[in-house]
Amino acid sequence: MTQIPGLDGVLGVEHVEATADKVVVRLTLGEHHLQPFGIPHGGTYCAVHESTASIAGQIWLGDKGIVVGTNNSTDFLRQAKVGDTITTTATPIHRGRSQQLWHLDSVDQDGRLIAQGQVRLANLDQQLPPEAMARFVGSFPQSSR
């Protein structure tokens, strides 16, 4: 676990880079990421994809509202193993008034594509609570803000 709040912290995600056009996170696969048959659980990738896209979408939307995931489609292309470091990068496909679509690539330490996906976000006309924004901004390296 990391000091990052929420599921990212439970999964051990490290926030590496965050801009309005790209967010990068990484995690090292451990025993707690495995499904019952001893291979990494696909839900780990889905969860990391959705939170990474949500971070990217919220940075882009700023104080104009709050983003929520409405669809998450992840394809699993190659099996990783315990000890592998997975880097996930979110880049925009579409950013509009009411919704956003983000592309995600998860690669291992050798640059091999492990999982790929898309996450659709809805832009809601609601205020992001200041304490949520403070936790969120505080979880990224100073150079990314």
PDB file of C-alpha atoms in Angstrom:
ATOM      1  CA  MET A   1       0.000   0.000   0.000  1.00  0.00           C
ATOM      2  CA  THR A   2       1.002   3.593  -0.561  1.00  0.00           C
ATOM      3  CA  GLN A   3       0.006   6.876   1.065  1.00  0.00           C
ATOM      4  CA  ILE A   4      -2.243   7.604  -1.927  1.00  0.00           C
ATOM      5  CA  PRO A   5      -5.899   7.614  -0.836  1.00  0.00           C
ATOM      6  CA  GLY A   6      -8.463   5.120  -2.091  1.00  0.00           C
ATOM      7  CA  LEU A   7      -8.056   2.053  -4.255  1.00  0.00           C
ATOM      8  CA  ASP A   8      -4.848   3.328  -5.886  1.00  0.00           C
ATOM      9  CA  GLY A   9      -3.235   3.250  -2.436  1.00  0.00           C
ATOM     10  CA  VAL A  10      -4.508  -0.258  -1.728  1.00  0.00           C
ATOM     11  CA  LEU A  11      -3.152  -1.475  -5.075  1.00  0.00           C
ATOM     12  CA  GLY A  12       0.221   0.196  -4.479  1.00  0.00           C
ATOM     13  CA  VAL A  13      -0.013   2.626  -7.394  1.00  0.00           C
ATOM     14  CA  GLU A  14       2.636   5.331  -7.616  1.00  0.00           C
ATOM     15  CA  HIS A  15       1.661   8.558  -9.369  1.00  0.00           C
ATOM     16  CA  VAL A  16       4.512   9.475 -11.708  1.00  0.00           C
ATOM     17  CA  GLU A  17       3.356  12.289 -14.026  1.00  0.00           C
ATOM     18  CA  ALA A  18       0.183  14.298 -14.406  1.00  0.00           C
ATOM     19  CA  THR A  19      -0.716  16.905 -17.002  1.00  0.00           C
ATOM     20  CA  ALA A  20      -3.930  17.782 -18.829  1.00  0.00           C
ATOM     21  CA  ASP A  21      -2.697  15.719 -21.802  1.00  0.00           C
ATOM     22  CA  LYS A  22      -1.068  12.696 -20.147  1.00  0.00           C
ATOM     23  CA  VAL A  23      -1.068  10.889 -16.821  1.00  0.00           C
ATOM     24  CA  VAL A  24       1.439   8.157 -15.968  1.00  0.00           C
ATOM     25  CA  VAL A  25       1.259   5.792 -12.984  1.00  0.00           C
ATOM     26  CA  ARG A  26       3.086   2.607 -12.070  1.00  0.00           C
ATOM     27  CA  LEU A  27       2.795  -0.353  -9.756  1.00  0.00           C
ATOM     28  CA  THR A  28       4.805  -3.451  -9.017  1.00  0.00           C
ATOM     29  CA  LEU A  29       2.727  -6.613  -9.119  1.00  0.00           C
ATOM     30  CA  GLY A  30       2.606  -8.534  -5.859  1.00  0.00           C
ATOM     31  CA  GLU A  31       0.812 -11.549  -4.469  1.00  0.00           C
ATOM     32  CA  HIS A  32      -2.162  -9.347  -3.541  1.00  0.00           C
ATOM     33  CA  HIS A  33      -2.748  -8.596  -7.269  1.00  0.00           C
ATOM     34  CA  LEU A  34      -3.302 -12.269  -8.188  1.00  0.00           C
ATOM     35  CA  GLN A  35      -6.517 -14.104  -8.988  1.00  0.00           C
ATOM     36  CA  PRO A  36      -7.102 -17.593  -7.504  1.00  0.00           C
ATOM     37  CA  PHE A  37      -5.058 -19.327 -10.216  1.00  0.00           C
ATOM     38  CA  GLY A  38      -1.872 -17.379  -9.484  1.00  0.00           C
ATOM     39  CA  ILE A  39      -1.835 -14.868 -12.342  1.00  0.00           C
ATOM     40  CA  PRO A  40      -2.440 -11.117 -12.118  1.00  0.00           C
ATOM     41  CA  HIS A  41      -6.130 -10.295 -11.792  1.00  0.00           C
ATOM     42  CA  GLY A  42      -7.548  -8.418 -14.783  1.00  0.00           C
ATOM     43  CA  GLY A  43      -9.511  -6.243 -12.379  1.00  0.00           C
ATOM     44  CA  THR A  44      -6.237  -4.704 -11.263  1.00  0.00           C
ATOM     45  CA  TYR A  45      -5.665  -3.332 -14.764  1.00  0.00           C
ATOM     46  CA  CYS A  46      -9.299  -2.213 -15.090  1.00  0.00           C
ATOM     47  CA  ALA A  47      -9.152  -0.365 -11.778  1.00  0.00           C
ATOM     48  CA  VAL A  48      -5.830   1.302 -12.578  1.00  0.00           C
ATOM     49  CA  HIS A  49      -7.103   2.276 -16.030  1.00  0.00           C
ATOM     50  CA  GLU A  50     -10.241   3.878 -14.630  1.00  0.00           C
ATOM     51  CA  SER A  51      -8.499   5.812 -11.883  1.00  0.00           C
ATOM     52  CA  THR A  52      -5.719   6.972 -14.225  1.00  0.00           C
ATOM     53  CA  ALA A  53      -8.234   8.176 -16.829  1.00  0.00           C
ATOM     54  CA  SER A  54     -10.259   9.861 -14.085  1.00  0.00           C
ATOM     55  CA  ILE A  55      -7.177  11.692 -12.829  1.00  0.00           C
ATOM     56  CA  ALA A  56      -6.366  12.835 -16.363  1.00  0.00           C
ATOM     57  CA  GLY A  57      -9.945  13.865 -17.058  1.00  0.00           C
ATOM     58  CA  GLN A  58     -10.237  15.803 -13.798  1.00  0.00           C
ATOM     59  CA  ILE A  59      -7.002  17.677 -14.443  1.00  0.00           C
ATOM     60  CA  TRP A  60      -8.280  18.652 -17.889  1.00  0.00           C
ATOM     61  CA  LEU A  61     -11.752  19.636 -16.620  1.00  0.00           C
ATOM     62  CA  GLY A  62     -10.313  21.548 -13.676  1.00  0.00           C
ATOM     63  CA  ASP A  63     -12.824  23.448 -11.550  1.00  0.00           C
ATOM     64  CA  LYS A  64     -15.581  23.285 -14.196  1.00  0.00           C
ATOM     65  CA  GLY A  65     -17.042  20.118 -12.647  1.00  0.00           C
ATOM     66  CA  ILE A  66     -16.251  16.588 -11.608  1.00  0.00           C
ATOM     67  CA  VAL A  67     -15.651  13.480 -13.740  1.00  0.00           C
ATOM     68  CA  VAL A  68     -17.135  10.024 -13.224  1.00  0.00           C
ATOM     69  CA  GLY A  69     -16.449   6.836 -15.141  1.00  0.00           C
ATOM     70  CA  THR A  70     -19.280   5.616 -17.366  1.00  0.00           C
ATOM     71  CA  ASN A  71     -17.546   2.833 -19.298  1.00  0.00           C
ATOM     72  CA  ASN A  72     -14.313   0.871 -18.955  1.00  0.00           C
ATOM     73  CA  SER A  73     -13.136  -1.521 -21.646  1.00  0.00           C
ATOM     74  CA  THR A  74      -9.828  -3.263 -21.046  1.00  0.00           C
ATOM     75  CA  ASP A  75      -8.171  -5.928 -23.182  1.00  0.00           C
ATOM     76  CA  PHE A  76      -5.546  -8.200 -21.632  1.00  0.00           C
ATOM     77  CA  LEU A  77      -2.826  -8.920 -24.182  1.00  0.00           C
ATOM     78  CA  ARG A  78       0.064 -10.544 -22.337  1.00  0.00           C
ATOM     79  CA  GLN A  79       0.456 -12.124 -18.921  1.00  0.00           C
ATOM     80  CA  ALA A  80       2.679 -10.354 -16.430  1.00  0.00           C
ATOM     81  CA  LYS A  81       4.054 -11.932 -13.262  1.00  0.00           C
ATOM     82  CA  VAL A  82       4.714 -11.061  -9.649  1.00  0.00           C
ATOM     83  CA  GLY A  83       7.609  -8.618  -9.481  1.00  0.00           C
ATOM     84  CA  ASP A  84       6.881  -6.993 -12.844  1.00  0.00           C
ATOM     85  CA  THR A  85       6.571  -3.226 -12.823  1.00  0.00           C
ATOM     86  CA  ILE A  86       3.580  -2.049 -14.836  1.00  0.00           C
ATOM     87  CA  THR A  87       3.450   1.512 -16.156  1.00  0.00           C
ATOM     88  CA  THR A  88       0.063   2.828 -17.256  1.00  0.00           C
ATOM     89  CA  THR A  89      -0.297   5.911 -19.451  1.00  0.00           C
ATOM     90  CA  ALA A  90      -3.546   7.742 -20.178  1.00  0.00           C
ATOM     91  CA  THR A  91      -3.866   9.964 -23.268  1.00  0.00           C
ATOM     92  CA  PRO A  92      -6.984  11.687 -24.584  1.00  0.00           C
ATOM     93  CA  ILE A  93      -9.002  10.471 -27.548  1.00  0.00           C
ATOM     94  CA  HIS A  94     -11.862  12.973 -27.132  1.00  0.00           C
ATOM     95  CA  ARG A  95     -12.552  15.738 -24.619  1.00  0.00           C
ATOM     96  CA  GLY A  96     -15.870  17.471 -24.942  1.00  0.00           C
ATOM     97  CA  ARG A  97     -18.434  19.489 -23.034  1.00  0.00           C
ATOM     98  CA  SER A  98     -20.259  16.525 -21.517  1.00  0.00           C
ATOM     99  CA  GLN A  99     -17.898  13.573 -21.862  1.00  0.00           C
ATOM    100  CA  GLN A 100     -14.329  12.456 -22.386  1.00  0.00           C
ATOM    101  CA  LEU A 101     -12.731   9.317 -23.847  1.00  0.00           C
ATOM    102  CA  TRP A 102      -9.250   8.254 -22.769  1.00  0.00           C
ATOM    103  CA  HIS A 103      -6.864   5.625 -24.184  1.00  0.00           C
ATOM    104  CA  LEU A 104      -4.737   3.616 -21.751  1.00  0.00           C
ATOM    105  CA  ASP A 105      -1.661   1.480 -22.306  1.00  0.00           C
ATOM    106  CA  SER A 106      -0.163  -0.691 -19.567  1.00  0.00           C
ATOM    107  CA  VAL A 107       3.361  -1.912 -20.324  1.00  0.00           C
ATOM    108  CA  ASP A 108       5.841  -3.976 -18.344  1.00  0.00           C
ATOM    109  CA  GLN A 109       9.388  -2.930 -17.440  1.00  0.00           C
ATOM    110  CA  ASP A 110      10.571  -4.129 -20.874  1.00  0.00           C
ATOM    111  CA  GLY A 111       8.007  -1.973 -22.709  1.00  0.00           C
ATOM    112  CA  ARG A 112       5.807  -4.926 -23.714  1.00  0.00           C
ATOM    113  CA  LEU A 113       2.112  -4.102 -23.926  1.00  0.00           C
ATOM    114  CA  ILE A 114       0.295  -6.032 -21.176  1.00  0.00           C
ATOM    115  CA  ALA A 115      -3.155  -4.431 -21.300  1.00  0.00           C
ATOM    116  CA  GLN A 116      -4.837  -1.733 -23.359  1.00  0.00           C
ATOM    117  CA  GLY A 117      -8.117   0.013 -22.809  1.00  0.00           C
ATOM    118  CA  GLN A 118     -10.495   2.913 -23.111  1.00  0.00           C
ATOM    119  CA  VAL A 119     -12.359   4.709 -20.359  1.00  0.00           C
ATOM    120  CA  ARG A 120     -15.306   7.019 -20.998  1.00  0.00           C
ATOM    121  CA  LEU A 121     -15.944   9.752 -18.436  1.00  0.00           C
ATOM    122  CA  ALA A 122     -18.957  11.983 -17.911  1.00  0.00           C
ATOM    123  CA  ASN A 123     -18.299  15.609 -16.995  1.00  0.00           C
ATOM    124  CA  LEU A 124     -20.778  16.437 -14.230  1.00  0.00           C
ATOM    125  CA  ASP A 125     -21.768  19.976 -13.285  1.00  0.00           C
ATOM    126  CA  GLN A 126     -20.808  19.532  -9.632  1.00  0.00           C
ATOM    127  CA  GLN A 127     -18.160  21.071  -7.434  1.00  0.00           C
ATOM    128  CA  LEU A 128     -15.154  18.903  -6.549  1.00  0.00           C
ATOM    129  CA  PRO A 129     -14.803  19.022  -2.744  1.00  0.00           C
ATOM    130  CA  PRO A 130     -11.671  21.041  -1.815  1.00  0.00           C
ATOM    131  CA  GLU A 131     -10.374  18.279   0.490  1.00  0.00           C
ATOM    132  CA  ALA A 132     -10.601  15.767  -2.378  1.00  0.00           C
ATOM    133  CA  MET A 133      -8.627  18.077  -4.652  1.00  0.00           C
ATOM    134  CA  ALA A 134      -5.981  18.599  -1.944  1.00  0.00           C
ATOM    135  CA  ARG A 135      -5.493  14.815  -1.480  1.00  0.00           C
ATOM    136  CA  PHE A 136      -5.444  14.348  -5.231  1.00  0.00           C
ATOM    137  CA  VAL A 137      -2.874  17.089  -5.968  1.00  0.00           C
ATOM    138  CA  GLY A 138      -0.711  16.012  -3.024  1.00  0.00           C
ATOM    139  CA  SER A 139      -0.305  12.495  -4.425  1.00  0.00           C
ATOM    140  CA  PHE A 140       1.751  13.587  -7.450  1.00  0.00           C
ATOM    141  CA  PRO A 141       5.410  14.551  -7.637  1.00  0.00           C
ATOM    142  CA  GLN A 142       5.953  18.309  -7.377  1.00  0.00           C
ATOM    143  CA  SER A 143       7.221  18.474 -10.998  1.00  0.00           C
ATOM    144  CA  SER A 144       3.909  17.180 -12.356  1.00  0.00           C
ATOM    145  CA  ARG A 145       1.693  19.901 -10.906  1.00  0.00           C
TER     146      ARG A 145
END
